[in-house]
mmCIF file of C-alpha atoms in Angstrom:
data_model
loop_
_atom_site.group_PDB
_atom_site.id
_atom_site.type_symbol
_atom_site.label_atom_id
_atom_site.label_comp_id
_atom_site.label_asym_id
_atom_site.label_seq_id
_atom_site.Cartn_x
_atom_site.Cartn_y
_atom_site.Cartn_z
ATOM 1 C CA MET A 8 79.720 98.245 20.273
ATOM 2 C CA PRO A 9 80.276 100.094 23.582
ATOM 3 C CA LEU A 10 77.384 100.833 25.900
ATOM 4 C CA THR A 11 75.739 104.236 26.135
ATOM 5 C CA ASN A 12 73.646 105.716 28.930
ATOM 6 C CA ILE A 13 70.598 105.619 26.661
ATOM 7 C CA THR A 14 71.039 101.888 26.042
ATOM 8 C CA ILE A 15 71.305 101.274 29.782
ATOM 9 C CA LEU A 16 68.199 103.305 30.570
ATOM 10 C CA LYS A 17 66.141 101.586 27.854
ATOM 11 C CA ALA A 18 67.082 98.074 29.032
ATOM 12 C CA LYS A 19 64.247 96.378 30.901
ATOM 13 C CA PRO A 20 64.455 93.386 33.259
ATOM 14 C CA THR A 21 63.280 90.011 31.956
ATOM 15 C CA ASP A 22 62.605 86.654 33.592
ATOM 16 C CA LYS A 23 66.335 85.808 33.349
ATOM 17 C CA PRO A 24 69.402 87.970 34.091
ATOM 18 C CA VAL A 25 70.456 90.117 31.123
ATOM 19 C CA ARG A 26 74.060 91.108 30.407
ATOM 20 C CA LEU A 27 74.896 94.237 28.416
ATOM 21 C CA PHE A 28 78.553 94.082 27.388
ATOM 22 C CA ASP A 29 80.739 97.173 27.047
ATOM 23 C CA GLY A 30 84.159 95.734 26.197
ATOM 24 C CA GLY A 31 87.310 94.665 27.976
ATOM 25 C CA GLY A 32 85.333 92.243 30.138
ATOM 26 C CA LEU A 33 83.016 94.935 31.543
ATOM 27 C CA TYR A 34 79.274 94.338 31.496
ATOM 28 C CA LEU A 35 76.102 95.486 33.218
ATOM 29 C CA GLU A 36 74.023 92.663 34.664
ATOM 30 C CA ILE A 37 70.302 93.349 35.032
ATOM 31 C CA SER A 38 68.497 90.992 37.414
ATOM 32 C CA PRO A 39 64.855 89.939 36.973
ATOM 33 C CA THR A 40 63.948 92.160 39.954
ATOM 34 C CA GLY A 41 65.501 95.197 38.232
ATOM 35 C CA GLY A 42 68.850 95.464 40.075
ATOM 36 C CA ARG A 43 71.785 96.577 37.937
ATOM 37 C CA TRP A 44 75.373 95.617 38.792
ATOM 38 C CA TRP A 45 78.596 96.420 37.010
ATOM 39 C CA ARG A 46 80.743 93.293 36.674
ATOM 40 C CA LEU A 47 84.171 92.536 35.247
ATOM 41 C CA LYS A 48 84.890 89.098 33.821
ATOM 42 C CA TYR A 49 88.568 88.165 33.741
ATOM 43 C CA ARG A 50 90.968 85.233 33.986
ATOM 44 C CA PHE A 51 93.609 84.851 36.656
ATOM 45 C CA GLY A 52 95.707 81.770 37.303
ATOM 46 C CA GLY A 53 93.900 79.884 34.549
ATOM 47 C CA LYS A 54 90.493 80.387 36.182
ATOM 48 C CA GLU A 55 87.622 82.587 35.060
ATOM 49 C CA LYS A 56 86.561 85.089 37.718
ATOM 50 C CA ARG A 57 84.061 87.924 38.131
ATOM 51 C CA LEU A 58 84.524 91.148 40.041
ATOM 52 C CA SER A 59 81.694 93.434 41.127
ATOM 53 C CA LEU A 60 82.444 97.077 40.357
ATOM 54 C CA GLY A 61 79.351 98.699 41.863
ATOM 55 C CA VAL A 62 75.638 99.261 41.416
ATOM 56 C CA TYR A 63 74.123 101.385 38.658
ATOM 57 C CA PRO A 64 73.254 104.329 38.921
ATOM 58 C CA ASP A 65 75.497 104.890 41.996
ATOM 59 C CA VAL A 66 78.425 103.976 39.747
ATOM 60 C CA GLY A 67 77.973 105.495 36.311
ATOM 61 C CA LEU A 68 79.291 104.267 32.993
ATOM 62 C CA ARG A 69 82.435 106.436 33.113
ATOM 63 C CA ASP A 70 83.263 105.341 36.689
ATOM 64 C CA ALA A 71 82.719 101.685 35.801
ATOM 65 C CA ARG A 72 85.133 102.020 32.884
ATOM 66 C CA ASP A 73 87.707 103.688 35.154
ATOM 67 C CA ARG A 74 87.360 100.856 37.685
ATOM 68 C CA ARG A 75 87.726 98.289 34.874
ATOM 69 C CA ASP A 76 90.922 99.964 33.693
ATOM 70 C CA ALA A 77 92.327 100.015 37.241
ATOM 71 C CA ALA A 78 91.558 96.306 37.693
ATOM 72 C CA ARG A 79 93.124 95.430 34.334
ATOM 73 C CA LYS A 80 96.239 97.374 35.317
ATOM 74 C CA LEU A 81 96.491 95.237 38.472
ATOM 75 C CA LEU A 82 96.052 92.092 36.383
ATOM 76 C CA SER A 83 98.851 93.138 34.043
ATOM 77 C CA ASN A 84 101.121 93.425 37.107
ATOM 78 C CA GLY A 85 100.198 89.892 38.227
ATOM 79 C CA ILE A 86 97.854 90.974 41.028
ATOM 80 C CA ASP A 87 94.359 89.500 41.437
ATOM 81 C CA PRO A 88 91.996 92.448 41.965
#
């Protein structure tokens, strides 16, 4: 189920990092100190990689999805974002 702004705002930090998945490899990682980073998990050249897409709330949900789509377009053209 895709993320919503309400779900993001209700999420509280815990003693371990929490990942809220949106789809297409995009997720929001919440650190124990309360920091929130947009990340994209993908595979390139047979290796699993992660790409940081920005910090929430500076980068909102819509912007994070746009950045994910742009990175996936690069991947489909054989370019490592």
